Amino acid sequence: MSGSQTVKVYEEVLHQIKMYIEQHQLGPGDKLPSERELSELLNVGRSSIREAFRALELLGLIETRRGEGTFMRNYRPYHMVELLSTFILHEARTKEELATAKMMLEIEVTHQVMADLEQDHIEDLNKILSDYEQNKAMLHHAFFQYLFELSGNELLNRMWQLIDGFANTVHEFNFQASFYHNVTEGMEKKNLHGFRSWYEKELNLSNEN
């Protein structure tokens, strides 16, 4: 499935879930159908439902309770999802700005963390590289999630989680493993000269494939 087709399905799933919530007048604490039930109801793959749920959860609109299911929350008005998804997914320029925002946050946190990075942190990063070597998409998320957690900046972390959730629906971040090895080595040596150019090159290559 092409990137544009993926976005179209994602938009439709968000819209249909919104319609379901409105039609059934669901409020805070009400339970949503399961991924399987919504997949059958909307006639889309469970992965599309899962991606939509992830976006809704990042926005604080739903919560998943282990062993119980997915429930509505009252953290923010639901129209935020419609606003963000429509704006982000419909505007070509905004898609590029979204990838740029994600890149800037990830570059910034890497430089911030580098100053206080210790050897055990390097070992943790190398373990992440080893654990996710065969899954490029998960490697990118796990690598930078660790750095954001190290930063101790909860607001920055939440901003990144939100942008990351939407960015992954319109861009590929399947970077080569060598990118993360170079970043880890650069952080260890306290020298990340050229980091942005590495990132931009990998992003362009990833989305050409």
Coordinates of N, CA and C in Angstrom, one line a residue:
M1 N 0.8 -1.2 0.0 CA 0.0 0.0 0.0 C 0.9 1.2 0.0
S2 N 0.6 2.2 -0.9 CA 1.4 3.4 -1.0 C 1.1 4.3 0.2
G3 N 2.0 5.3 0.4 CA 1.8 6.3 1.5 C 0.5 7.0 1.4
S4 N 0.1 7.4 0.2 CA -1.2 8.2 0.1 C -2.4 7.3 0.4
Q5 N -2.3 6.0 0.0 CA -3.4 5.1 0.4 C -3.5 4.9 1.9
T6 N -2.3 4.7 2.5 CA -2.3 4.5 3.9 C -2.9 5.7 4.7
V7 N -2.6 6.9 4.2 CA -3.1 8.1 4.8 C -4.6 8.2 4.6
K8 N -5.1 7.8 3.4 CA -6.5 7.8 3.2 C -7.3 6.9 4.1
V9 N -6.7 5.7 4.3 CA -7.4 4.7 5.2 C -7.4 5.3 6.6
Y10 N -6.3 5.8 7.0 CA -6.1 6.4 8.4 C -7.1 7.5 8.6
E11 N -7.3 8.4 7.7 CA -8.2 9.5 7.8 C -9.7 8.9 7.9
E12 N -10.0 7.9 7.1 CA -11.3 7.4 7.1 C -11.6 6.7 8.4
V13 N -10.6 5.9 8.9 CA -10.8 5.2 10.2 C -11.0 6.2 11.3
L14 N -10.3 7.3 11.4 CA -10.5 8.4 12.4 C -11.9 9.0 12.3
H15 N -12.3 9.2 11.0 CA -13.6 9.8 10.8 C -14.7 8.8 11.3
Q16 N -14.6 7.6 10.9 CA -15.6 6.6 11.3 C -15.7 6.4 12.8
I17 N -14.5 6.4 13.4 CA -14.5 6.2 14.9 C -15.2 7.5 15.5
K18 N -14.9 8.6 15.0 CA -15.6 9.9 15.5 C -17.1 9.7 15.3
M19 N -17.6 9.3 14.2 CA -19.0 9.1 13.9 C -19.6 8.1 14.9
Y20 N -18.9 7.0 15.1 CA -19.4 6.0 16.0 C -19.6 6.6 17.4
I21 N -18.6 7.4 17.9 CA -18.7 8.0 19.2 C -19.9 8.9 19.3
E22 N -20.1 9.7 18.3 CA -21.2 10.7 18.3 C -22.5 10.0 18.2
Q23 N -22.6 9.0 17.3 CA -23.9 8.3 17.1 C -24.3 7.5 18.4
H24 N -23.3 7.0 19.1 CA -23.6 6.2 20.3 C -23.5 7.1 21.6
Q25 N -23.3 8.4 21.4 CA -23.2 9.3 22.5 C -22.3 8.9 23.6
L26 N -21.1 8.4 23.2 CA -20.2 7.9 24.2 C -19.5 9.1 25.0
G27 N -19.4 8.9 26.3 CA -18.8 10.0 27.1 C -17.7 9.4 27.9
P28 N -17.1 10.2 28.8 CA -16.0 9.7 29.7 C -16.3 8.4 30.4
G29 N -15.5 7.5 30.3 CA -15.7 6.2 31.0 C -16.4 5.1 30.2
D30 N -17.0 5.5 29.1 CA -17.7 4.6 28.2 C -16.7 3.7 27.4
K31 N -17.1 2.5 27.2 CA -16.1 1.6 26.5 C -16.3 1.6 25.0
L32 N -15.2 1.6 24.3 CA -15.2 1.5 22.8 C -15.2 0.0 22.4
P33 N -15.6 -0.3 21.2 CA -15.5 -1.7 20.7 C -14.0 -2.0 20.6
S34 N -13.7 -3.3 20.6 CA -12.4 -3.8 20.5 C -11.8 -3.5 19.1
E35 N -10.5 -3.7 18.9 CA -9.9 -3.6 17.6 C -10.5 -4.5 16.6
R36 N -10.8 -5.8 17.0 CA -11.4 -6.7 16.1 C -12.8 -6.3 15.7
E37 N -13.6 -5.9 16.7 CA -14.9 -5.5 16.4 C -15.0 -4.3 15.5
L38 N -14.2 -3.3 15.7 CA -14.1 -2.1 14.9 C -13.6 -2.5 13.5
S39 N -12.6 -3.4 13.4 CA -12.1 -3.8 12.1 C -13.2 -4.4 11.3
E40 N -14.0 -5.3 11.9 CA -15.1 -5.9 11.2 C -16.2 -4.9 10.8
L41 N -16.5 -4.0 11.8 CA -17.5 -3.0 11.6 C -17.2 -2.0 10.5
L42 N -15.9 -1.6 10.4 CA -15.5 -0.6 9.4 C -14.9 -1.2 8.2
N43 N -14.7 -2.5 8.2 CA -14.2 -3.2 7.1 C -12.8 -2.7 6.7
V44 N -11.9 -2.6 7.7 CA -10.5 -2.2 7.5 C -9.6 -3.1 8.4
G45 N -8.4 -3.1 8.1 CA -7.4 -3.9 8.8 C -7.3 -3.5 10.3
R46 N -6.9 -4.5 11.1 CA -6.8 -4.2 12.5 C -5.6 -3.2 12.7
S47 N -4.6 -3.3 11.9 CA -3.4 -2.4 12.0 C -3.9 -0.9 11.9
S48 N -4.9 -0.7 11.0 CA -5.4 0.7 10.8 C -6.1 1.2 12.0
I49 N -6.9 0.3 12.6 CA -7.6 0.6 13.9 C -6.6 0.8 15.0
R50 N -5.6 0.0 15.0 CA -4.6 0.2 16.1 C -3.8 1.5 16.0
E51 N -3.5 1.9 14.7 CA -2.9 3.2 14.5 C -3.7 4.4 14.9
A52 N -5.0 4.3 14.6 CA -6.0 5.3 15.0 C -6.1 5.4 16.5
F53 N -6.2 4.2 17.2 CA -6.3 4.2 18.6 C -5.1 4.8 19.2
R54 N -3.9 4.5 18.6 CA -2.7 5.1 19.2 C -2.7 6.6 19.1
A55 N -3.1 7.2 18.0 CA -3.2 8.6 17.9 C -4.2 9.2 18.9
L56 N -5.3 8.5 19.1 CA -6.4 9.0 20.0 C -5.8 8.9 21.5
E57 N -5.1 7.9 21.7 CA -4.5 7.8 23.1 C -3.4 8.8 23.4
L58 N -2.6 9.1 22.3 CA -1.6 10.1 22.5 C -2.2 11.5 22.7
L59 N -3.4 11.7 22.2 CA -4.1 13.0 22.4 C -4.8 13.0 23.7
G60 N -4.8 11.9 24.4 CA -5.5 11.8 25.7 C -7.0 11.7 25.6
L61 N -7.5 11.2 24.5 CA -8.9 11.1 24.3 C -9.5 9.7 24.7
I62 N -8.6 8.7 24.7 CA -9.0 7.4 25.1 C -7.9 6.8 25.9
E63 N -8.2 5.7 26.7 CA -7.2 5.0 27.4 C -7.4 3.5 27.3
T64 N -6.3 2.8 27.3 CA -6.4 1.3 27.2 C -6.1 0.8 28.6
R65 N -7.1 0.0 29.1 CA -6.9 -0.7 30.4 C -6.6 -2.1 30.2
R66 N -5.5 -2.6 30.6 CA -5.1 -4.0 30.4 C -6.1 -5.0 30.9
G67 N -6.6 -5.8 30.0 CA -7.5 -6.8 30.4 C -9.0 -6.4 30.4
E68 N -9.2 -5.1 30.2 CA -10.5 -4.5 30.2 C -11.0 -4.0 28.8
G69 N -10.1 -3.3 28.1 CA -10.5 -2.7 26.8 C -10.1 -1.3 26.7
T70 N -10.7 -0.6 25.8 CA -10.4 0.8 25.5 C -11.6 1.7 25.9
F71 N -11.3 2.8 26.6 CA -12.4 3.6 27.2 C -12.2 5.1 26.8
M72 N -13.3 5.8 26.8 CA -13.2 7.3 26.5 C -12.7 8.0 27.8
R73 N -12.0 9.1 27.5 CA -11.5 10.0 28.6 C -12.1 11.4 28.3
N74 N -12.0 12.2 29.3 CA -12.5 13.6 29.1 C -11.4 14.6 29.2
Y75 N -10.1 14.2 28.8 CA -9.0 15.0 28.9 C -9.0 16.2 28.0
R76 N -9.5 16.0 26.7 CA -9.6 17.1 25.7 C -10.8 16.9 24.9
P77 N -11.3 18.0 24.3 CA -12.4 17.9 23.4 C -12.1 17.0 22.2
Y78 N -13.0 16.2 21.8 CA -12.8 15.3 20.7 C -12.5 16.0 19.3
H79 N -12.9 17.3 19.2 CA -12.7 17.9 17.9 C -11.2 18.2 17.6
M80 N -10.4 18.0 18.7 CA -8.9 18.2 18.4 C -8.4 17.2 17.5
V81 N -9.0 15.9 17.5 CA -8.5 14.9 16.6 C -8.9 15.2 15.2
E82 N -10.1 15.7 15.0 CA -10.5 16.1 13.7 C -9.7 17.2 13.1
L83 N -9.4 18.2 14.0 CA -8.6 19.3 13.6 C -7.2 18.9 13.2
L84 N -6.6 18.1 14.1 CA -5.2 17.7 13.8 C -5.1 16.8 12.7
S85 N -5.9 15.8 12.6 CA -5.8 14.8 11.6 C -6.1 15.4 10.2
T86 N -7.1 16.2 10.2 CA -7.5 16.9 8.9 C -6.4 17.8 8.4
F87 N -5.9 18.6 9.3 CA -4.8 19.6 9.0 C -3.5 18.9 8.6
I88 N -3.1 18.0 9.4 CA -1.9 17.3 9.2 C -1.9 16.4 8.0
L89 N -3.0 15.7 7.8 CA -3.0 14.7 6.8 C -3.4 15.2 5.4
H90 N -4.0 16.3 5.4 CA -4.5 16.9 4.1 C -3.5 17.8 3.4
E91 N -2.7 18.5 4.2 CA -1.8 19.5 3.7 C -0.5 19.0 3.4
A92 N -0.1 19.0 2.1 CA 1.3 18.5 1.7 C 2.4 19.2 2.5
R93 N 2.2 20.5 2.6 CA 3.3 21.3 3.3 C 3.4 20.9 4.7
T94 N 2.2 20.7 5.3 CA 2.2 20.4 6.8 C 2.8 19.0 7.0
K95 N 2.7 18.1 6.1 CA 3.3 16.8 6.2 C 4.8 16.9 6.3
E96 N 5.4 17.8 5.5 CA 6.8 18.1 5.5 C 7.2 18.8 6.8
E97 N 6.4 19.7 7.2 CA 6.6 20.4 8.5 C 6.6 19.5 9.7
L98 N 5.7 18.5 9.6 CA 5.6 17.5 10.6 C 6.9 16.7 10.8
A99 N 7.4 16.2 9.6 CA 8.7 15.5 9.6 C 9.8 16.3 10.1
T100 N 9.8 17.6 9.7 CA 10.8 18.6 10.2 C 10.8 18.8 11.7
A101 N 9.5 18.9 12.2 CA 9.4 19.1 13.7 C 9.9 17.9 14.4
K102 N 9.6 16.7 13.9 CA 10.0 15.5 14.6 C 11.6 15.4 14.5
M103 N 12.1 15.8 13.4 CA 13.6 15.8 13.2 C 14.2 16.7 14.2
M104 N 13.7 18.0 14.3 CA 14.3 19.0 15.1 C 14.2 18.6 16.6
L105 N 13.1 18.0 17.0 CA 13.0 17.5 18.4 C 14.0 16.4 18.7
E106 N 14.2 15.5 17.8 CA 15.1 14.4 18.0 C 16.6 14.8 18.0
I107 N 16.9 15.8 17.1 CA 18.2 16.3 17.1 C 18.5 17.1 18.3
E108 N 17.5 17.9 18.8 CA 17.7 18.7 20.0 C 17.9 17.8 21.2
V109 N 17.1 16.8 21.4 CA 17.2 16.0 22.6 C 18.6 15.2 22.6
T110 N 19.0 14.8 21.4 CA 20.3 14.1 21.3 C 21.4 15.0 21.7
H111 N 21.4 16.2 21.3 CA 22.5 17.2 21.7 C 22.4 17.4 23.2
Q112 N 21.2 17.6 23.8 CA 21.0 17.8 25.2 C 21.5 16.7 26.0
V113 N 21.2 15.5 25.6 CA 21.5 14.3 26.4 C 23.0 14.0 26.3
M114 N 23.6 14.3 25.2 CA 25.0 14.0 25.0 C 26.0 14.6 26.1
A115 N 25.7 15.8 26.5 CA 26.5 16.4 27.5 C 26.7 15.6 28.8
D116 N 25.7 14.9 29.2 CA 25.7 14.1 30.5 C 25.7 12.6 30.3
L117 N 25.9 12.2 29.0 CA 25.8 10.8 28.7 C 27.0 10.0 29.4
E118 N 26.6 8.9 30.1 CA 27.6 8.1 30.7 C 27.8 6.7 30.0
Q119 N 28.7 6.0 30.4 CA 29.0 4.7 29.7 C 27.9 3.7 29.8
D120 N 27.2 3.7 30.9 CA 26.0 2.8 31.0 C 24.9 3.1 30.0
H121 N 24.8 4.4 29.7 CA 23.8 4.9 28.7 C 24.2 4.4 27.3
I122 N 25.5 4.5 27.0 CA 26.0 4.0 25.8 C 25.7 2.5 25.6
E123 N 25.9 1.8 26.7 CA 25.6 0.3 26.7 C 24.2 0.1 26.4
D124 N 23.3 0.9 27.1 CA 21.9 0.8 26.8 C 21.5 1.0 25.4
L125 N 22.1 2.0 24.8 CA 21.8 2.3 23.4 C 22.3 1.2 22.5
N126 N 23.5 0.7 22.8 CA 24.0 -0.5 22.0 C 23.1 -1.7 22.1
K127 N 22.5 -1.9 23.3 CA 21.6 -3.0 23.5 C 20.3 -2.8 22.6
I128 N 19.8 -1.5 22.6 CA 18.6 -1.2 21.8 C 19.0 -1.5 20.3
L129 N 20.1 -1.1 19.8 CA 20.6 -1.4 18.5 C 20.6 -2.9 18.2
S130 N 21.0 -3.7 19.1 CA 21.1 -5.1 19.0 C 19.7 -5.7 19.0
D131 N 18.8 -5.3 19.9 CA 17.5 -5.8 20.1 C 16.6 -5.6 18.9
Y132 N 16.7 -4.4 18.3 CA 15.8 -4.0 17.2 C 16.5 -3.9 15.8
E133 N 17.6 -4.6 15.7 CA 18.4 -4.5 14.4 C 17.5 -5.0 13.2
Q134 N 16.6 -5.9 13.4 CA 15.8 -6.4 12.3 C 14.5 -5.7 12.1
N135 N 14.3 -4.7 12.9 CA 13.0 -3.9 12.8 C 13.3 -2.5 12.8
K136 N 13.5 -1.9 11.6 CA 14.0 -0.5 11.5 C 13.0 0.5 12.1
A137 N 11.7 0.3 11.8 CA 10.8 1.3 12.3 C 10.7 1.3 13.8
M138 N 10.8 0.1 14.5 CA 10.8 0.1 15.9 C 12.1 0.5 16.5
L139 N 13.2 0.3 15.7 CA 14.5 0.8 16.2 C 14.5 2.3 16.3
H140 N 14.0 3.0 15.4 CA 14.0 4.5 15.4 C 13.2 5.0 16.6
H141 N 12.1 4.4 16.8 CA 11.2 4.8 18.0 C 11.9 4.5 19.3
A142 N 12.4 3.3 19.4 CA 13.0 2.9 20.7 C 14.3 3.7 21.0
F143 N 15.1 4.0 20.0 CA 16.3 4.7 20.2 C 16.0 6.1 20.7
F144 N 15.1 6.8 20.1 CA 14.9 8.2 20.5 C 14.0 8.3 21.7
Q145 N 13.1 7.3 21.9 CA 12.3 7.2 23.1 C 13.3 7.2 24.4
Y146 N 14.3 6.4 24.2 CA 15.3 6.2 25.3 C 16.0 7.6 25.6
L147 N 16.3 8.3 24.5 CA 17.0 9.6 24.7 C 16.0 10.6 25.3
F148 N 14.8 10.6 24.9 CA 13.8 11.6 25.5 C 13.6 11.2 27.0
E149 N 13.6 10.0 27.4 CA 13.4 9.6 28.8 C 14.7 10.0 29.6
L150 N 15.8 9.9 28.9 CA 17.1 10.3 29.6 C 17.1 11.8 29.8
S151 N 16.5 12.6 29.0 CA 16.5 14.1 29.1 C 15.8 14.5 30.3
G152 N 14.8 13.7 30.8 CA 14.1 14.1 32.0 C 13.1 15.2 31.8
N153 N 12.9 15.6 30.5 CA 12.0 16.7 30.2 C 10.6 16.1 29.8
E154 N 9.7 16.0 30.7 CA 8.4 15.3 30.4 C 7.6 16.0 29.3
L155 N 7.6 17.4 29.3 CA 6.9 18.1 28.3 C 7.4 17.8 26.9
L156 N 8.7 17.9 26.8 CA 9.4 17.6 25.5 C 9.1 16.2 25.1
N157 N 9.1 15.3 26.0 CA 8.8 13.9 25.7 C 7.4 13.7 25.2
R158 N 6.4 14.4 25.8 CA 5.0 14.3 25.4 C 4.8 14.9 24.0
M159 N 5.5 16.0 23.8 CA 5.4 16.7 22.5 C 5.9 15.7 21.4
W160 N 7.0 15.1 21.7 CA 7.6 14.2 20.7 C 6.7 13.0 20.5
Q161 N 6.1 12.4 21.5 CA 5.2 11.3 21.4 C 4.0 11.6 20.5
L162 N 3.5 12.8 20.7 CA 2.3 13.2 19.9 C 2.7 13.4 18.4
I163 N 3.8 14.1 18.2 CA 4.3 14.3 16.8 C 4.7 13.0 16.1
D164 N 5.4 12.2 16.9 CA 5.8 10.9 16.4 C 4.7 10.1 15.9
G165 N 3.6 10.1 16.7 CA 2.4 9.3 16.4 C 1.8 9.7 15.0
F166 N 1.7 11.0 14.7 CA 1.2 11.4 13.5 C 2.2 11.3 12.3
A167 N 3.5 11.6 12.6 CA 4.5 11.6 11.6 C 4.7 10.2 11.0
N168 N 4.5 9.2 11.8 CA 4.7 7.8 11.3 C 3.5 7.4 10.4
T169 N 2.5 8.2 10.3 CA 1.4 7.8 9.4 C 1.6 8.4 8.0
V170 N 2.5 9.4 7.9 CA 2.7 10.0 6.6 C 4.2 9.9 6.1
H171 N 5.1 9.4 6.9 CA 6.5 9.3 6.5 C 7.0 8.0 7.0
E172 N 8.1 7.5 6.4 CA 8.8 6.3 6.8 C 10.1 6.8 7.5
F173 N 10.4 6.1 8.7 CA 11.6 6.4 9.4 C 12.4 5.1 9.5
N174 N 12.5 4.4 8.4 CA 13.3 3.1 8.4 C 14.7 3.4 8.1
F175 N 15.4 4.0 9.0 CA 16.8 4.4 8.7 C 17.7 3.2 8.8
Q176 N 18.9 3.3 8.1 CA 19.9 2.2 8.2 C 20.5 2.1 9.6
A177 N 20.8 0.9 10.0 CA 21.4 0.7 11.4 C 22.6 1.5 11.6
S178 N 23.4 1.8 10.5 CA 24.6 2.5 10.6 C 24.4 4.0 11.1
F179 N 23.2 4.5 10.8 CA 22.9 5.9 11.3 C 22.9 5.9 12.8
Y180 N 22.3 4.9 13.5 CA 22.2 4.9 14.9 C 23.6 4.6 15.5
H181 N 24.3 3.7 14.9 CA 25.7 3.4 15.3 C 26.5 4.7 15.3
N182 N 26.4 5.5 14.2 CA 27.2 6.7 14.1 C 26.8 7.7 15.1
V183 N 25.5 7.8 15.4 CA 25.0 8.8 16.4 C 25.5 8.4 17.8
T184 N 25.4 7.1 18.1 CA 25.9 6.6 19.4 C 27.4 6.8 19.6
E185 N 28.1 6.6 18.5 CA 29.6 6.8 18.6 C 29.9 8.3 18.7
G186 N 29.1 9.1 18.0 CA 29.3 10.6 18.1 C 29.0 11.1 19.5
M187 N 27.9 10.6 20.1 CA 27.5 11.0 21.4 C 28.6 10.6 22.4
E188 N 29.2 9.4 22.2 CA 30.2 8.9 23.1 C 31.4 9.8 23.1
K189 N 31.8 10.3 21.9 CA 32.9 11.1 21.6 C 32.6 12.6 21.9
K190 N 31.3 12.9 22.2 CA 30.9 14.3 22.4 C 31.1 15.1 21.1
N191 N 30.8 14.5 20.0 CA 31.0 15.2 18.7 C 30.0 14.7 17.7
L192 N 28.9 15.5 17.5 CA 27.9 15.2 16.5 C 27.8 16.1 15.3
H193 N 29.0 16.5 14.9 CA 29.1 17.4 13.7 C 28.5 16.6 12.5
G194 N 27.6 17.3 11.8 CA 27.0 16.6 10.7 C 25.8 15.8 10.9
F195 N 25.3 15.8 12.2 CA 24.2 15.0 12.6 C 22.9 15.3 11.8
R196 N 22.6 16.6 11.6 CA 21.4 16.9 10.8 C 21.5 16.4 9.4
S197 N 22.7 16.5 8.7 CA 22.8 16.1 7.4 C 22.7 14.6 7.3
W198 N 23.1 13.8 8.3 CA 22.9 12.4 8.3 C 21.4 12.1 8.4
Y199 N 20.8 12.8 9.3 CA 19.3 12.5 9.5 C 18.6 12.8 8.2
E200 N 18.8 14.0 7.6 CA 18.1 14.3 6.4 C 18.3 13.4 5.2
K201 N 19.5 12.9 5.1 CA 19.9 11.9 4.1 C 19.1 10.6 4.3
E202 N 19.1 10.1 5.5 CA 18.3 8.9 5.8 C 16.8 9.0 5.6
L203 N 16.3 10.2 6.0 CA 14.9 10.4 5.8 C 14.5 10.4 4.4
N204 N 15.3 11.1 3.5 CA 15.0 11.1 2.1 C 15.1 9.7 1.5
L205 N 16.1 9.0 1.9 CA 16.3 7.6 1.3 C 15.2 6.7 1.8
S206 N 14.8 6.8 3.0 CA 13.7 6.0 3.6 C 12.4 6.2 2.8
N207 N 12.1 7.4 2.5 CA 10.8 7.7 1.8 C 10.8 7.6 0.3
E208 N 12.0 7.3 -0.3 CA 12.1 7.0 -1.7 C 11.9 5.6 -1.9
N209 N 12.1 4.7 -0.9 CA 12.0 3.3 -1.1 C 10.5 2.8 -1.0

